[in-house]
């Protein structure tokens, strides 16, 4: 028998991957954990609301965690190598964070996103050296991203498929572990509820799995928006549900049920009217002295709905939700009354009842 004497492979490829992992680790080490805010709302007696402020990541949103995980997953799977073009389908935030990591690793990055994406987000992607490829409707991003990846010989990061598995759900400082650790010295350290909206569905999947894994009594509520497939899928179990109208709340609400959406770990879902999301966003921004984004308004409104029901049932305890990104990205949109009027979003009828509930605990005007 003749043994083939192939030369041993050289290590250039693995050397690049090892340097890349060190760079990602460096990003993690340079960052502190995000704050868990605990604003006091006088009217909500017996209920403590906490907000995990993900807007303080270097790239401004919770997508910093996801982008880091997706890039790490791609490198560890051998799909991302020296010179690989990274491609993503994104409504904005994920692309901003991925553009940041692509630049750290000196890799080209192309974001495929709807033309309606906010000007600020486009500017942020381009400042990190990323390129934007626009499509007309949110439903077109998936096929277009696959096409761009094939054409460039690149790697499609595919957040909507891989978000739920690129994150280590057992811990490793994922968002759930961080929240539950930060809660430990609170009066009610184990929250009754955690409330989160869904874009990829990845964060809610991580939260729901972690709650079960750690054997906690906490329940998970997912908040959806008017134009989105998630809520109906949750009610009917039909994963083929679609929604023709694009979501008006950036970052959340999807035209199809994304593969990363895991309904089996969700205990309850609430569909929040878009005007209520934006009203809640404005009220919360005033209360915590920092502008938050639209999806944070969705989270906050659903949190208040849970709080109202707990109070009506005589329950006490804590509820945790997320500040997903900062309002700085939406000065031209959700914080512009003219923009809202042009889209028929009347937030006035929601503002007063939300304020009344927070100040006096009277939920009857919000949920008669
Ligand atoms: C992605 C995103 C969400 C939803 O998080 P997922 O983990 O993708 O479900 C909420 N708000 C903003 C601003 C986002 O970018």
mmCIF file of C-alpha atoms and ligand atoms in Angstrom:
data_model
loop_
_atom_site.group_PDB
_atom_site.id
_atom_site.type_symbol
_atom_site.label_atom_id
_atom_site.label_comp_id
_atom_site.label_asym_id
_atom_site.label_seq_id
_atom_site.Cartn_x
_atom_site.Cartn_y
_atom_site.Cartn_z
ATOM 1 C CA UNK A 1 0.000 0.000 0.000
ATOM 2 C CA UNK A 2 1.319 3.442 -0.953
ATOM 3 C CA UNK A 3 0.731 6.089 1.598
ATOM 4 C CA UNK A 4 0.105 9.441 -0.003
ATOM 5 C CA UNK A 5 2.666 11.926 1.268
ATOM 6 C CA UNK A 6 0.625 15.094 1.186
ATOM 7 C CA UNK A 7 2.346 18.119 2.694
ATOM 8 C CA UNK A 8 0.849 19.275 5.991
ATOM 9 C CA UNK A 9 -1.441 22.277 5.473
ATOM 10 C CA UNK A 10 -0.012 25.621 6.460
ATOM 11 C CA UNK A 11 -1.715 27.436 9.307
ATOM 12 C CA UNK A 12 -2.363 30.814 7.663
ATOM 13 C CA UNK A 13 -6.128 30.261 7.667
ATOM 14 C CA UNK A 14 -6.301 29.191 11.324
ATOM 15 C CA UNK A 15 -3.953 32.045 12.267
ATOM 16 C CA UNK A 16 -6.437 34.525 10.866
ATOM 17 C CA UNK A 17 -9.335 32.885 12.748
ATOM 18 C CA UNK A 18 -7.341 32.929 15.992
ATOM 19 C CA UNK A 19 -6.519 36.606 15.600
ATOM 20 C CA UNK A 20 -10.179 37.304 14.798
ATOM 21 C CA UNK A 21 -11.395 35.547 17.962
ATOM 22 C CA UNK A 22 -8.891 37.568 20.015
ATOM 23 C CA UNK A 23 -10.243 40.780 18.479
ATOM 24 C CA UNK A 24 -13.836 39.794 19.355
ATOM 25 C CA UNK A 25 -12.759 38.905 22.884
ATOM 26 C CA UNK A 26 -11.124 42.328 23.133
ATOM 27 C CA UNK A 27 -14.392 44.024 22.256
ATOM 28 C CA UNK A 28 -16.098 42.090 25.054
ATOM 29 C CA UNK A 29 -13.412 42.938 27.588
ATOM 30 C CA UNK A 30 -13.456 46.648 26.775
ATOM 31 C CA UNK A 31 -17.206 46.806 27.432
ATOM 32 C CA UNK A 32 -18.917 47.020 30.793
ATOM 33 C CA UNK A 33 -22.251 45.319 31.323
ATOM 34 C CA UNK A 34 -25.300 47.416 30.452
ATOM 35 C CA UNK A 35 -27.312 49.105 33.215
ATOM 36 C CA UNK A 36 -30.493 47.734 34.690
ATOM 37 C CA UNK A 37 -32.495 50.920 35.259
ATOM 38 C CA UNK A 38 -35.038 51.065 38.068
ATOM 39 C CA UNK A 39 -37.208 54.158 37.621
ATOM 40 C CA UNK A 40 -39.858 54.830 40.259
ATOM 41 C CA UNK A 41 -43.456 55.226 39.077
ATOM 42 C CA UNK A 42 -45.463 56.601 42.005
ATOM 43 C CA UNK A 43 -48.756 55.084 40.921
ATOM 44 C CA UNK A 44 -47.573 51.506 40.551
ATOM 45 C CA UNK A 45 -47.762 50.401 44.157
ATOM 46 C CA UNK A 46 -46.171 47.041 44.842
ATOM 47 C CA UNK A 47 -44.864 46.762 41.285
ATOM 48 C CA UNK A 48 -41.222 47.461 40.417
ATOM 49 C CA UNK A 49 -40.338 47.960 36.769
ATOM 50 C CA UNK A 50 -36.757 47.418 35.574
ATOM 51 C CA UNK A 51 -35.307 48.330 32.193
ATOM 52 C CA UNK A 52 -32.194 46.624 30.845
ATOM 53 C CA UNK A 53 -30.620 49.459 28.910
ATOM 54 C CA UNK A 54 -29.134 47.948 25.767
ATOM 55 C CA UNK A 55 -28.754 51.359 24.125
ATOM 56 C CA UNK A 56 -25.382 51.823 25.835
ATOM 57 C CA UNK A 57 -23.509 49.186 23.807
ATOM 58 C CA UNK A 58 -20.753 50.620 21.549
ATOM 59 C CA UNK A 59 -23.097 50.298 18.551
ATOM 60 C CA UNK A 60 -26.195 51.601 20.304
ATOM 61 C CA UNK A 61 -28.539 48.621 20.540
ATOM 62 C CA UNK A 62 -29.109 45.088 21.776
ATOM 63 C CA UNK A 63 -27.935 43.974 18.324
ATOM 64 C CA UNK A 64 -24.335 44.461 19.501
ATOM 65 C CA UNK A 65 -24.685 41.154 21.382
ATOM 66 C CA UNK A 66 -26.274 39.421 18.388
ATOM 67 C CA UNK A 67 -23.756 40.706 15.843
ATOM 68 C CA UNK A 68 -20.885 39.550 18.014
ATOM 69 C CA UNK A 69 -22.485 36.095 18.412
ATOM 70 C CA UNK A 70 -23.264 35.729 14.693
ATOM 71 C CA UNK A 71 -19.735 36.665 13.642
ATOM 72 C CA UNK A 72 -18.237 34.354 16.282
ATOM 73 C CA UNK A 73 -20.547 31.548 15.096
ATOM 74 C CA UNK A 74 -19.464 32.116 11.480
ATOM 75 C CA UNK A 75 -15.757 32.049 12.379
ATOM 76 C CA UNK A 76 -16.087 28.996 14.630
ATOM 77 C CA UNK A 77 -17.960 27.171 11.868
ATOM 78 C CA UNK A 78 -15.196 28.022 9.395
ATOM 79 C CA UNK A 79 -17.563 30.048 7.204
ATOM 80 C CA UNK A 80 -15.930 33.422 7.858
ATOM 81 C CA UNK A 81 -12.298 33.607 6.802
ATOM 82 C CA UNK A 82 -9.764 36.240 5.883
ATOM 83 C CA UNK A 83 -11.360 38.485 3.242
ATOM 84 C CA UNK A 84 -14.886 36.974 3.433
ATOM 85 C CA UNK A 85 -17.576 39.533 2.537
ATOM 86 C CA UNK A 86 -20.238 39.583 5.247
ATOM 87 C CA UNK A 87 -23.816 40.071 4.036
ATOM 88 C CA UNK A 88 -26.935 40.629 6.124
ATOM 89 C CA UNK A 89 -30.663 41.169 5.678
ATOM 90 C CA UNK A 90 -31.527 43.839 8.213
ATOM 91 C CA UNK A 91 -33.998 46.540 9.073
ATOM 92 C CA UNK A 92 -31.031 48.539 10.358
ATOM 93 C CA UNK A 93 -29.810 47.949 13.915
ATOM 94 C CA UNK A 94 -28.226 44.567 13.243
ATOM 95 C CA UNK A 95 -26.450 45.934 10.189
ATOM 96 C CA UNK A 96 -25.014 48.819 12.240
ATOM 97 C CA UNK A 97 -23.530 46.400 14.782
ATOM 98 C CA UNK A 98 -22.308 43.944 12.144
ATOM 99 C CA UNK A 99 -20.668 46.767 10.184
ATOM 100 C CA UNK A 100 -18.783 47.625 13.387
ATOM 101 C CA UNK A 101 -17.508 44.051 13.836
ATOM 102 C CA UNK A 102 -16.711 43.726 10.111
ATOM 103 C CA UNK A 103 -14.531 46.806 10.390
ATOM 104 C CA UNK A 104 -12.776 45.461 13.516
ATOM 105 C CA UNK A 105 -11.960 42.297 11.537
ATOM 106 C CA UNK A 106 -11.157 44.196 8.309
ATOM 107 C CA UNK A 107 -13.876 42.376 6.363
ATOM 108 C CA UNK A 108 -16.136 43.941 3.690
ATOM 109 C CA UNK A 109 -19.781 44.281 4.775
ATOM 110 C CA UNK A 110 -22.996 44.697 2.757
ATOM 111 C CA UNK A 111 -26.373 45.380 4.402
ATOM 112 C CA UNK A 112 -29.526 44.513 2.463
ATOM 113 C CA UNK A 113 -32.390 46.554 3.830
ATOM 114 C CA UNK A 114 -35.702 48.248 3.070
ATOM 115 C CA UNK A 115 -35.480 51.694 1.486
ATOM 116 C CA UNK A 116 -37.595 52.999 4.414
ATOM 117 C CA UNK A 117 -34.768 52.450 6.953
ATOM 118 C CA UNK A 118 -33.996 55.579 8.969
ATOM 119 C CA UNK A 119 -31.384 57.957 7.600
ATOM 120 C CA UNK A 120 -29.412 57.855 10.860
ATOM 121 C CA UNK A 121 -29.000 54.076 10.709
ATOM 122 C CA UNK A 122 -27.830 54.215 7.085
ATOM 123 C CA UNK A 123 -25.305 56.887 8.082
ATOM 124 C CA UNK A 124 -24.024 54.724 10.955
ATOM 125 C CA UNK A 125 -23.540 51.675 8.693
ATOM 126 C CA UNK A 126 -21.634 53.759 6.171
ATOM 127 C CA UNK A 127 -19.489 55.361 8.857
ATOM 128 C CA UNK A 128 -18.341 51.865 9.854
ATOM 129 C CA UNK A 129 -17.374 51.316 6.220
ATOM 130 C CA UNK A 130 -20.404 49.143 5.350
ATOM 131 C CA UNK A 131 -22.294 49.340 2.062
ATOM 132 C CA UNK A 132 -26.100 49.449 1.802
ATOM 133 C CA UNK A 133 -28.119 47.572 -0.807
ATOM 134 C CA UNK A 134 -31.755 48.714 -0.817
ATOM 135 C CA UNK A 135 -34.942 46.809 -1.654
ATOM 136 C CA UNK A 136 -38.492 48.184 -1.852
ATOM 137 C CA UNK A 137 -40.276 46.064 0.752
ATOM 138 C CA UNK A 138 -39.167 44.244 3.927
ATOM 139 C CA UNK A 139 -40.218 40.891 2.450
ATOM 140 C CA UNK A 140 -37.595 41.159 -0.283
ATOM 141 C CA UNK A 141 -34.550 41.337 1.984
ATOM 142 C CA UNK A 142 -34.052 37.589 2.431
ATOM 143 C CA UNK A 143 -33.761 36.613 -1.248
ATOM 144 C CA UNK A 144 -31.774 39.734 -2.077
ATOM 145 C CA UNK A 145 -29.262 39.024 0.726
ATOM 146 C CA UNK A 146 -28.785 35.441 -0.473
ATOM 147 C CA UNK A 147 -28.226 36.719 -3.995
ATOM 148 C CA UNK A 148 -25.673 39.326 -2.890
ATOM 149 C CA UNK A 149 -23.816 36.685 -0.831
ATOM 150 C CA UNK A 150 -23.667 34.309 -3.820
ATOM 151 C CA UNK A 151 -22.541 37.050 -6.193
ATOM 152 C CA UNK A 152 -19.737 38.195 -3.875
ATOM 153 C CA UNK A 153 -18.759 34.704 -2.704
ATOM 154 C CA UNK A 154 -19.531 36.047 0.761
ATOM 155 C CA UNK A 155 -21.198 34.757 3.923
ATOM 156 C CA UNK A 156 -24.868 35.513 4.624
ATOM 157 C CA UNK A 157 -24.987 36.009 8.406
ATOM 158 C CA UNK A 158 -28.787 35.460 8.323
ATOM 159 C CA UNK A 159 -29.853 36.841 11.697
ATOM 160 C CA UNK A 160 -33.459 35.754 11.207
ATOM 161 C CA UNK A 161 -32.415 32.096 11.033
ATOM 162 C CA UNK A 162 -29.405 31.981 13.342
ATOM 163 C CA UNK A 163 -30.195 34.482 16.123
ATOM 164 C CA UNK A 164 -31.748 31.805 18.333
ATOM 165 C CA UNK A 165 -28.812 29.399 18.012
ATOM 166 C CA UNK A 166 -25.796 31.714 17.776
ATOM 167 C CA UNK A 167 -26.488 32.866 21.357
ATOM 168 C CA UNK A 168 -25.465 30.532 24.156
ATOM 169 C CA UNK A 169 -28.817 30.103 25.930
ATOM 170 C CA UNK A 170 -27.395 28.464 29.073
ATOM 171 C CA UNK A 171 -25.428 31.554 30.076
ATOM 172 C CA UNK A 172 -21.974 32.732 29.060
ATOM 173 C CA UNK A 173 -23.106 36.220 30.020
ATOM 174 C CA UNK A 174 -26.084 36.248 27.684
ATOM 175 C CA UNK A 175 -28.694 38.930 28.305
ATOM 176 C CA UNK A 176 -30.872 36.679 30.470
ATOM 177 C CA UNK A 177 -28.027 35.681 32.802
ATOM 178 C CA UNK A 178 -26.985 39.322 33.087
ATOM 179 C CA UNK A 179 -30.533 40.451 33.999
ATOM 180 C CA UNK A 180 -31.097 37.767 36.627
ATOM 181 C CA UNK A 181 -27.724 38.471 38.223
ATOM 182 C CA UNK A 182 -28.335 42.212 38.331
ATOM 183 C CA UNK A 183 -31.688 41.576 40.028
ATOM 184 C CA UNK A 184 -30.199 39.606 42.917
ATOM 185 C CA UNK A 185 -30.178 42.356 45.559
ATOM 186 C CA UNK A 186 -33.665 43.671 44.708
ATOM 187 C CA UNK A 187 -36.677 43.375 46.986
ATOM 188 C CA UNK A 188 -38.283 40.991 44.503
ATOM 189 C CA UNK A 189 -35.202 39.480 42.819
ATOM 190 C CA UNK A 190 -37.066 36.932 40.734
ATOM 191 C CA UNK A 191 -39.320 38.868 38.356
ATOM 192 C CA UNK A 192 -42.925 37.779 37.905
ATOM 193 C CA UNK A 193 -42.614 38.690 34.256
ATOM 194 C CA UNK A 194 -40.023 39.499 31.629
ATOM 195 C CA UNK A 195 -41.442 41.451 28.683
ATOM 196 C CA UNK A 196 -39.789 41.687 25.252
ATOM 197 C CA UNK A 197 -40.800 42.438 21.681
ATOM 198 C CA UNK A 198 -39.714 40.319 18.694
ATOM 199 C CA UNK A 199 -37.676 41.120 15.601
ATOM 200 C CA UNK A 200 -35.684 37.976 14.972
ATOM 201 C CA UNK A 201 -37.302 36.484 18.087
ATOM 202 C CA UNK A 202 -33.798 35.614 19.280
ATOM 203 C CA UNK A 203 -33.826 37.623 22.508
ATOM 204 C CA UNK A 204 -37.173 36.217 23.604
ATOM 205 C CA UNK A 205 -35.922 32.700 22.769
ATOM 206 C CA UNK A 206 -32.826 33.216 24.940
ATOM 207 C CA UNK A 207 -34.904 34.665 27.801
ATOM 208 C CA UNK A 208 -37.519 31.908 27.648
ATOM 209 C CA UNK A 209 -34.984 29.082 27.493
ATOM 210 C CA UNK A 210 -32.883 30.547 30.299
ATOM 211 C CA UNK A 211 -35.938 30.921 32.558
ATOM 212 C CA UNK A 212 -36.750 27.244 32.062
ATOM 213 C CA UNK A 213 -33.135 26.109 32.337
ATOM 214 C CA UNK A 214 -32.688 27.920 35.658
ATOM 215 C CA UNK A 215 -36.026 26.539 36.838
ATOM 216 C CA UNK A 216 -37.479 29.972 37.635
ATOM 217 C CA UNK A 217 -41.181 30.773 38.090
ATOM 218 C CA UNK A 218 -40.818 33.906 35.901
ATOM 219 C CA UNK A 219 -43.162 34.172 32.914
ATOM 220 C CA UNK A 220 -42.236 35.549 29.504
ATOM 221 C CA UNK A 221 -44.518 37.961 27.671
ATOM 222 C CA UNK A 222 -43.737 38.884 24.067
ATOM 223 C CA UNK A 223 -45.139 42.146 22.701
ATOM 224 C CA UNK A 224 -45.948 42.350 19.005
ATOM 225 C CA UNK A 225 -46.964 45.284 16.795
ATOM 226 C CA UNK A 226 -49.930 45.879 14.483
ATOM 227 C CA UNK A 227 -48.261 44.758 11.256
ATOM 228 C CA UNK A 228 -46.481 41.499 12.065
ATOM 229 C CA UNK A 229 -46.910 37.744 11.623
ATOM 230 C CA UNK A 230 -45.745 36.699 15.120
ATOM 231 C CA UNK A 231 -48.915 37.303 17.132
ATOM 232 C CA UNK A 232 -51.220 35.338 14.831
ATOM 233 C CA UNK A 233 -48.691 32.504 14.644
ATOM 234 C CA UNK A 234 -48.653 32.359 18.441
ATOM 235 C CA UNK A 235 -52.470 32.184 18.608
ATOM 236 C CA UNK A 236 -52.975 29.651 15.830
ATOM 237 C CA UNK A 237 -49.683 27.746 15.769
ATOM 238 C CA UNK A 238 -49.412 28.388 12.023
ATOM 239 C CA UNK A 239 -45.802 29.169 11.117
ATOM 240 C CA UNK A 240 -46.831 30.010 7.545
ATOM 241 C CA UNK A 241 -48.650 33.147 8.738
ATOM 242 C CA UNK A 242 -47.635 36.278 6.825
ATOM 243 C CA UNK A 243 -48.395 39.977 7.107
ATOM 244 C CA UNK A 244 -48.516 42.053 3.926
ATOM 245 C CA UNK A 245 -48.225 45.475 5.585
ATOM 246 C CA UNK A 246 -44.711 46.461 6.712
ATOM 247 C CA UNK A 247 -44.197 47.059 10.445
ATOM 248 C CA UNK A 248 -44.156 50.710 11.450
ATOM 249 C CA UNK A 249 -42.014 50.063 14.527
ATOM 250 C CA UNK A 250 -38.392 49.694 13.469
ATOM 251 C CA UNK A 251 -36.570 46.593 14.661
ATOM 252 C CA UNK A 252 -39.676 44.565 15.494
ATOM 253 C CA UNK A 253 -42.682 43.041 13.735
ATOM 254 C CA UNK A 254 -41.977 40.874 10.694
ATOM 255 C CA UNK A 255 -43.767 40.030 7.408
ATOM 256 C CA UNK A 256 -43.199 36.309 8.032
ATOM 257 C CA UNK A 257 -42.709 34.091 11.082
ATOM 258 C CA UNK A 258 -38.951 34.112 11.375
ATOM 259 C CA UNK A 259 -37.160 30.797 11.993
ATOM 260 C CA UNK A 260 -35.633 32.292 15.170
ATOM 261 C CA UNK A 261 -39.066 32.912 16.728
ATOM 262 C CA UNK A 262 -39.655 30.187 19.341
ATOM 263 C CA UNK A 263 -43.315 30.362 20.486
ATOM 264 C CA UNK A 264 -43.034 27.289 22.746
ATOM 265 C CA UNK A 265 -41.024 29.232 25.376
ATOM 266 C CA UNK A 266 -43.465 32.179 25.433
ATOM 267 C CA UNK A 267 -46.142 32.283 28.155
ATOM 268 C CA UNK A 268 -48.196 35.183 26.843
ATOM 269 C CA UNK A 269 -48.339 37.590 23.904
ATOM 270 C CA UNK A 270 -49.793 41.087 23.633
ATOM 271 C CA UNK A 271 -50.406 43.018 20.414
ATOM 272 C CA UNK A 272 -49.708 46.699 21.070
ATOM 273 C CA UNK A 273 -51.268 49.391 18.819
ATOM 274 C CA UNK A 274 -48.507 51.345 17.024
ATOM 275 C CA UNK A 275 -49.732 54.713 18.329
ATOM 276 C CA UNK A 276 -49.647 53.304 21.889
ATOM 277 C CA UNK A 277 -46.039 52.120 21.351
ATOM 278 C CA UNK A 278 -44.945 55.586 20.286
ATOM 279 C CA UNK A 279 -46.886 57.300 23.067
ATOM 280 C CA UNK A 280 -45.297 54.966 25.628
ATOM 281 C CA UNK A 281 -41.884 55.666 24.072
ATOM 282 C CA UNK A 282 -42.399 59.416 24.560
ATOM 283 C CA UNK A 283 -43.674 59.086 28.131
ATOM 284 C CA UNK A 284 -40.857 56.749 29.166
ATOM 285 C CA UNK A 285 -38.241 59.031 27.584
ATOM 286 C CA UNK A 286 -39.508 61.922 29.713
ATOM 287 C CA UNK A 287 -39.446 59.785 32.855
ATOM 288 C CA UNK A 288 -35.927 58.362 32.501
ATOM 289 C CA UNK A 289 -34.310 61.493 31.004
ATOM 290 C CA UNK A 290 -33.074 59.735 27.896
ATOM 291 C CA UNK A 291 -34.737 59.150 24.568
ATOM 292 C CA UNK A 292 -35.592 55.551 23.787
ATOM 293 C CA UNK A 293 -36.603 53.963 20.471
ATOM 294 C CA UNK A 294 -40.021 52.810 19.238
ATOM 295 C CA UNK A 295 -39.657 49.135 20.140
ATOM 296 C CA UNK A 296 -38.842 50.167 23.712
ATOM 297 C CA UNK A 297 -42.222 51.919 23.687
ATOM 298 C CA UNK A 298 -43.834 48.637 22.626
ATOM 299 C CA UNK A 299 -42.035 46.854 25.476
ATOM 300 C CA UNK A 300 -43.018 49.524 27.977
ATOM 301 C CA UNK A 301 -46.684 49.571 26.981
ATOM 302 C CA UNK A 302 -46.929 45.773 27.273
ATOM 303 C CA UNK A 303 -45.146 45.992 30.642
ATOM 304 C CA UNK A 304 -47.763 48.478 31.869
ATOM 305 C CA UNK A 305 -50.525 46.198 30.653
ATOM 306 C CA UNK A 306 -49.051 43.341 32.721
ATOM 307 C CA UNK A 307 -48.572 45.695 35.698
ATOM 308 C CA UNK A 308 -52.217 46.773 35.510
ATOM 309 C CA UNK A 309 -53.387 43.173 35.531
ATOM 310 C CA UNK A 310 -51.117 42.269 38.446
ATOM 311 C CA UNK A 311 -52.424 45.246 40.428
ATOM 312 C CA UNK A 312 -56.024 44.364 39.644
ATOM 313 C CA UNK A 313 -55.352 40.843 40.942
ATOM 314 C CA UNK A 314 -53.665 42.195 44.098
ATOM 315 C CA UNK A 315 -50.247 40.812 43.085
ATOM 316 C CA UNK A 316 -46.933 42.443 43.880
ATOM 317 C CA UNK A 317 -43.497 41.917 42.344
ATOM 318 C CA UNK A 318 -41.123 42.985 39.645
ATOM 319 C CA UNK A 319 -41.308 43.134 35.871
ATOM 320 C CA UNK A 320 -38.235 43.415 33.665
ATOM 321 C CA UNK A 321 -38.160 44.738 30.130
ATOM 322 C CA UNK A 322 -35.580 46.161 27.719
ATOM 323 C CA UNK A 323 -34.478 49.495 26.331
ATOM 324 C CA UNK A 324 -33.584 48.087 22.902
ATOM 325 C CA UNK A 325 -32.032 51.196 21.385
ATOM 326 C CA UNK A 326 -31.790 54.935 21.812
ATOM 327 C CA UNK A 327 -34.242 57.519 20.499
ATOM 328 C CA UNK A 328 -31.358 59.373 18.857
ATOM 329 C CA UNK A 329 -31.979 57.180 15.809
ATOM 330 C CA UNK A 330 -35.565 58.409 15.482
ATOM 331 C CA UNK A 331 -35.408 62.207 15.824
ATOM 332 C CA UNK A 332 -36.738 62.582 12.252
ATOM 333 C CA UNK A 333 -39.436 59.952 12.727
ATOM 334 C CA UNK A 334 -41.069 58.949 16.025
ATOM 335 C CA UNK A 335 -39.998 62.179 17.751
ATOM 336 C CA UNK A 336 -41.296 64.342 14.889
ATOM 337 C CA UNK A 337 -45.022 65.151 15.245
ATOM 338 C CA UNK A 338 -45.273 66.053 11.557
ATOM 339 C CA UNK A 339 -43.903 62.634 10.595
ATOM 340 C CA UNK A 340 -46.452 60.927 12.857
ATOM 341 C CA UNK A 341 -49.359 63.025 11.512
ATOM 342 C CA UNK A 342 -48.412 62.244 7.912
ATOM 343 C CA UNK A 343 -48.742 58.561 8.793
ATOM 344 C CA UNK A 344 -52.016 58.864 10.681
ATOM 345 C CA UNK A 345 -50.375 57.916 13.990
ATOM 346 C CA UNK A 346 -52.351 59.787 16.646
ATOM 347 C CA UNK A 347 -50.533 59.359 19.942
ATOM 348 C CA UNK A 348 -52.430 62.050 21.886
ATOM 349 C CA UNK A 349 -55.238 59.709 23.081
ATOM 350 C CA UNK A 350 -52.639 57.396 24.649
ATOM 351 C CA UNK A 351 -50.312 59.896 26.336
ATOM 352 C CA UNK A 352 -52.678 61.124 29.056
ATOM 353 C CA UNK A 353 -53.939 57.676 30.115
ATOM 354 C CA UNK A 354 -50.381 56.328 30.333
ATOM 355 C CA UNK A 355 -49.309 59.335 32.443
ATOM 356 C CA UNK A 356 -52.372 58.883 34.664
ATOM 357 C CA UNK A 357 -51.622 55.213 35.206
ATOM 358 C CA UNK A 358 -47.966 55.879 36.088
ATOM 359 C CA UNK A 359 -48.853 58.739 38.437
ATOM 360 C CA UNK A 360 -51.924 57.341 40.163
ATOM 361 C CA UNK A 361 -52.181 53.650 39.293
ATOM 362 C CA UNK A 362 -55.538 54.246 37.646
ATOM 363 C CA UNK A 363 -55.605 51.883 34.681
ATOM 364 C CA UNK A 364 -59.312 52.290 33.904
ATOM 365 C CA UNK A 365 -58.668 54.893 31.209
ATOM 366 C CA UNK A 366 -56.055 52.693 29.542
ATOM 367 C CA UNK A 367 -57.854 49.372 29.774
ATOM 368 C CA UNK A 368 -61.529 50.126 30.451
HETATM 369 C C1 LIG B 1 -33.838 43.505 16.889
HETATM 370 C C2 LIG B 1 -34.522 44.515 17.673
HETATM 371 C C3 LIG B 1 -35.515 44.137 18.592
HETATM 372 C C4 LIG B 1 -35.959 42.705 18.781
HETATM 373 O O1 LIG B 1 -34.954 41.797 19.205
HETATM 374 P P1 LIG B 1 -34.872 40.326 18.651
HETATM 375 O O2 LIG B 1 -33.934 39.627 19.541
HETATM 376 O O3 LIG B 1 -34.343 40.396 17.245
HETATM 377 O O4 LIG B 1 -36.241 39.722 18.643
HETATM 378 C C5 LIG B 1 -36.124 45.159 19.300
HETATM 379 N N1 LIG B 1 -35.787 46.453 19.105
HETATM 380 C C6 LIG B 1 -34.817 46.835 18.248
HETATM 381 C C7 LIG B 1 -34.491 48.269 18.100
HETATM 382 C C8 LIG B 1 -34.157 45.870 17.505
HETATM 383 O O5 LIG B 1 -33.202 46.260 16.661
#
